[in-house]
mmCIF file of C-alpha atoms in Angstrom:
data_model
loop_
_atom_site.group_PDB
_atom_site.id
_atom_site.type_symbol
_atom_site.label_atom_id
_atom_site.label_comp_id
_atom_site.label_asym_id
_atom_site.label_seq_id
_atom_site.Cartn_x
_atom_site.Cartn_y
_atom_site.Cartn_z
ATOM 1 C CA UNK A 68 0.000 0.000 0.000
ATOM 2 C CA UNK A 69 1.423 3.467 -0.887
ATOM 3 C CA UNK A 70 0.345 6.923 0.981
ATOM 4 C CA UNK A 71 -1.917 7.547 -2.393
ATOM 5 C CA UNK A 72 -4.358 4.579 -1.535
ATOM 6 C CA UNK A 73 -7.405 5.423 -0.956
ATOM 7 C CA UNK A 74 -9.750 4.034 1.487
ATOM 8 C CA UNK A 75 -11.839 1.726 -0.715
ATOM 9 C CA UNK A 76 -8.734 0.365 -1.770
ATOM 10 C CA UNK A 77 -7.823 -0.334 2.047
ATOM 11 C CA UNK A 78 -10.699 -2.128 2.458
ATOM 12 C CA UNK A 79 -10.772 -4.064 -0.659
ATOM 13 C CA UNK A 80 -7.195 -5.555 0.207
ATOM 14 C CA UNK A 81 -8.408 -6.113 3.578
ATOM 15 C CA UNK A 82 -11.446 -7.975 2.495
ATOM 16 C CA UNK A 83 -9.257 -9.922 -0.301
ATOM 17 C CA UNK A 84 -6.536 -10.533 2.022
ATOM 18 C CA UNK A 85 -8.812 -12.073 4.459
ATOM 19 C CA UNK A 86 -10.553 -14.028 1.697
ATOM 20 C CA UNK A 87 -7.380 -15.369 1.000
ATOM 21 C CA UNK A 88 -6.714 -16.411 4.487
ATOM 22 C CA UNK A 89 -10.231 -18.287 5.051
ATOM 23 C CA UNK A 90 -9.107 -20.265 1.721
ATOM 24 C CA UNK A 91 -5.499 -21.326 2.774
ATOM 25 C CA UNK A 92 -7.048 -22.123 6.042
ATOM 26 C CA UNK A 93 -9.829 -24.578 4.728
ATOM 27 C CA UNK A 94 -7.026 -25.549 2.274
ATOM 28 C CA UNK A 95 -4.696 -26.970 4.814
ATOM 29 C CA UNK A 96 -7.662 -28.390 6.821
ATOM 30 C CA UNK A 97 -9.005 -30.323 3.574
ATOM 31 C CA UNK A 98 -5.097 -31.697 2.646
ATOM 32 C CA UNK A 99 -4.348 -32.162 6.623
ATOM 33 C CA UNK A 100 -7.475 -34.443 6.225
ATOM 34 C CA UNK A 101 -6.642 -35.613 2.968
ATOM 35 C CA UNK A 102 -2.889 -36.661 3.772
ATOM 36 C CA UNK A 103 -4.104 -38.633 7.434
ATOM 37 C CA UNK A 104 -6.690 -40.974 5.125
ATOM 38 C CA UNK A 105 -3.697 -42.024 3.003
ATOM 39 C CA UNK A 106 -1.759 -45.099 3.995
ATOM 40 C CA UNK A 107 1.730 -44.858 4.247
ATOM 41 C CA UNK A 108 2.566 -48.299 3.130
ATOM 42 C CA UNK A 109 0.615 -47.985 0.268
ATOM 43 C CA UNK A 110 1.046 -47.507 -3.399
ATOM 44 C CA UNK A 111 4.177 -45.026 -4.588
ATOM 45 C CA UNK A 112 0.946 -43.038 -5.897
ATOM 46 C CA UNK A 113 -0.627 -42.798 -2.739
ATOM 47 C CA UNK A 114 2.544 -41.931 -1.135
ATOM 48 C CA UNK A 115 3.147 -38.735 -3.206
ATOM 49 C CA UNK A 116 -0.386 -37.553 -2.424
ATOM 50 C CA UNK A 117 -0.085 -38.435 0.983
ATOM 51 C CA UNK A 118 3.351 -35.976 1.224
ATOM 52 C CA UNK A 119 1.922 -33.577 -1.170
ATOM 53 C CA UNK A 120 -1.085 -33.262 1.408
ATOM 54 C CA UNK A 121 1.655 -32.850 3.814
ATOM 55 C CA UNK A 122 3.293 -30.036 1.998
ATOM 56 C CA UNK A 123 0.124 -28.507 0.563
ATOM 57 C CA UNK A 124 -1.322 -27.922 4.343
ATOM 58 C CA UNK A 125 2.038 -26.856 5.471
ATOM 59 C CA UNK A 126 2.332 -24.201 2.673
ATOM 60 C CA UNK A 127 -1.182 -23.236 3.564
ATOM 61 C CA UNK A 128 -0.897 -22.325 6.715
ATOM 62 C CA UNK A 129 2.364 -20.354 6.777
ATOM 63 C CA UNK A 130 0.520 -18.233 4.021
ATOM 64 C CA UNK A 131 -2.514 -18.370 6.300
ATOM 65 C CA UNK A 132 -0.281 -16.996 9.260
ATOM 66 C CA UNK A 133 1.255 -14.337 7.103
ATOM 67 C CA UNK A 134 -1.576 -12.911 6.043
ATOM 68 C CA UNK A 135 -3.164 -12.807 9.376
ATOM 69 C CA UNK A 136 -0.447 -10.875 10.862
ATOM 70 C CA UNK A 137 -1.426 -7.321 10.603
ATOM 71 C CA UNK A 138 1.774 -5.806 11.034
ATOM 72 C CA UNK A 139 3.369 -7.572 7.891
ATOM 73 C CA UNK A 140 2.752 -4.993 5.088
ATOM 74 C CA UNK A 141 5.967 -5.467 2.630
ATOM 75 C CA UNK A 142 4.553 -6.345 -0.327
ATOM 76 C CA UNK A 143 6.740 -8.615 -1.498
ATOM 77 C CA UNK A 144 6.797 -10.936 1.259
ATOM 78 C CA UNK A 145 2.761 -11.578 0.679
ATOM 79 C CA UNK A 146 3.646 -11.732 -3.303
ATOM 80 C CA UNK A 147 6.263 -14.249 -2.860
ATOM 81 C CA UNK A 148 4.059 -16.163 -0.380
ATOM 82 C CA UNK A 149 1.006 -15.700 -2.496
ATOM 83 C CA UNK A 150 2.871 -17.329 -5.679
ATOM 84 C CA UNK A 151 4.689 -20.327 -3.794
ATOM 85 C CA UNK A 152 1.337 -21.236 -2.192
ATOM 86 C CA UNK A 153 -1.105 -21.204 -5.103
ATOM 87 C CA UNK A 154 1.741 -23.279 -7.086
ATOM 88 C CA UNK A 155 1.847 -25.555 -4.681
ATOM 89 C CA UNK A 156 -1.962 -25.524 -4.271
ATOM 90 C CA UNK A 157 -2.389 -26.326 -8.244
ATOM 91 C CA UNK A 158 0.175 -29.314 -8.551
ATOM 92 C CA UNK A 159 -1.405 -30.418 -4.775
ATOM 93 C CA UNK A 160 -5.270 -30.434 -7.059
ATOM 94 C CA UNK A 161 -3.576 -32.479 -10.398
ATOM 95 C CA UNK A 162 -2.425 -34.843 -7.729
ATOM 96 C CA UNK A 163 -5.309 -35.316 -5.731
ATOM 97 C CA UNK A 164 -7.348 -35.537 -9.047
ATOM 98 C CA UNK A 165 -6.078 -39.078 -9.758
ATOM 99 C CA UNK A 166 -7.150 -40.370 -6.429
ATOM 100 C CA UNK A 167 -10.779 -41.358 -5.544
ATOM 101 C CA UNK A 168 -12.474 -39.865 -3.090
ATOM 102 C CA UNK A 169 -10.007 -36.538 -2.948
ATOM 103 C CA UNK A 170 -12.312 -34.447 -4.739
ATOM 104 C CA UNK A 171 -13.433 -32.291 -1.988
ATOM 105 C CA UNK A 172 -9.284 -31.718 -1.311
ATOM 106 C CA UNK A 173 -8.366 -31.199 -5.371
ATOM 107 C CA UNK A 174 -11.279 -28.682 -4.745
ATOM 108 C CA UNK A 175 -9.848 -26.681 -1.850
ATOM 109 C CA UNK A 176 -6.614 -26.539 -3.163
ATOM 110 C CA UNK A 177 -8.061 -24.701 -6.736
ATOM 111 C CA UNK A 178 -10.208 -22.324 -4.501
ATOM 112 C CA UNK A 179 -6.948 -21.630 -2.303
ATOM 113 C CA UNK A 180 -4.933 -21.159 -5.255
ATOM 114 C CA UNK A 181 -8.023 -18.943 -6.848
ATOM 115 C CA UNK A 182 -7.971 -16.763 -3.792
ATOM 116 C CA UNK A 183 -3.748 -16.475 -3.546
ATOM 117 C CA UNK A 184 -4.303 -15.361 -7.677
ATOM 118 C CA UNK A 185 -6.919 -12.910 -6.772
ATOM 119 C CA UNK A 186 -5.328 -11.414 -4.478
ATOM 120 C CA UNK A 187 -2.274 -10.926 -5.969
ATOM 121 C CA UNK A 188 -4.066 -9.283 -8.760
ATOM 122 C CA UNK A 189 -4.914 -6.388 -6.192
ATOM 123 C CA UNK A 190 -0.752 -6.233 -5.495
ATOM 124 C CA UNK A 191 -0.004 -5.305 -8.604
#
């Protein structure tokens, strides 16, 4: 935020920024969830979406804590987060899309990484 912004524009990131945190939150809930049902000593297949669970919730809710903390305004931090965690959240999605029963998760993780785009759209 510069010293031109004007209040609507406050509240707008505000509002997008906690959009954003509601959907890494339910993101890392869903992949949490999705990455306990998985057994370990399965397949090699459900092994990588087991740890990409692991990894998408983790990613999740470090962005989730970022953008909850009101002091952190630098930009670039939140970009940087922003772009590692809808990446993740799109290659956690294409994985969880080849496993029954993930849908709910591959769902999350596009809404997450819909949110981290939108938001970055109001950063630029």
């Amino acid at each position: 935020m510069n010293p031109t912004t004007s209040q609507q524009d406050l509240f707008r990131f505000l509002e997008d920024r906690f959009a954003c945190a509601q959907a890494c939150g339910e993101c890392a809930r869903a992949s949490a969830l999705r990455a306990s049902l998985v057994d370990p000593d399965g397949t090699e297949s459900r092994d990588h979406a087991r740890r990409q669970g692991i990894a998408c919730a983790e990613v999740c809710d470090a962005t989730c804590r970022v953008l909850s903390d009101q002091n952190q305004v630098d930009e670039d931090v939140i970009r940087a987060q922003l772009e590692w965690c809808r990446g993740v959240c799109l290659e956690s999605a294409h994985v969880f899309d080849a496993h029954p029963g993930a849908e709910d998760s591959a769902r999350a993780c596009r809404d997450c990484a819909r949110a981290c785009g939108a938001f970055l759209a109001t950063l630029r």
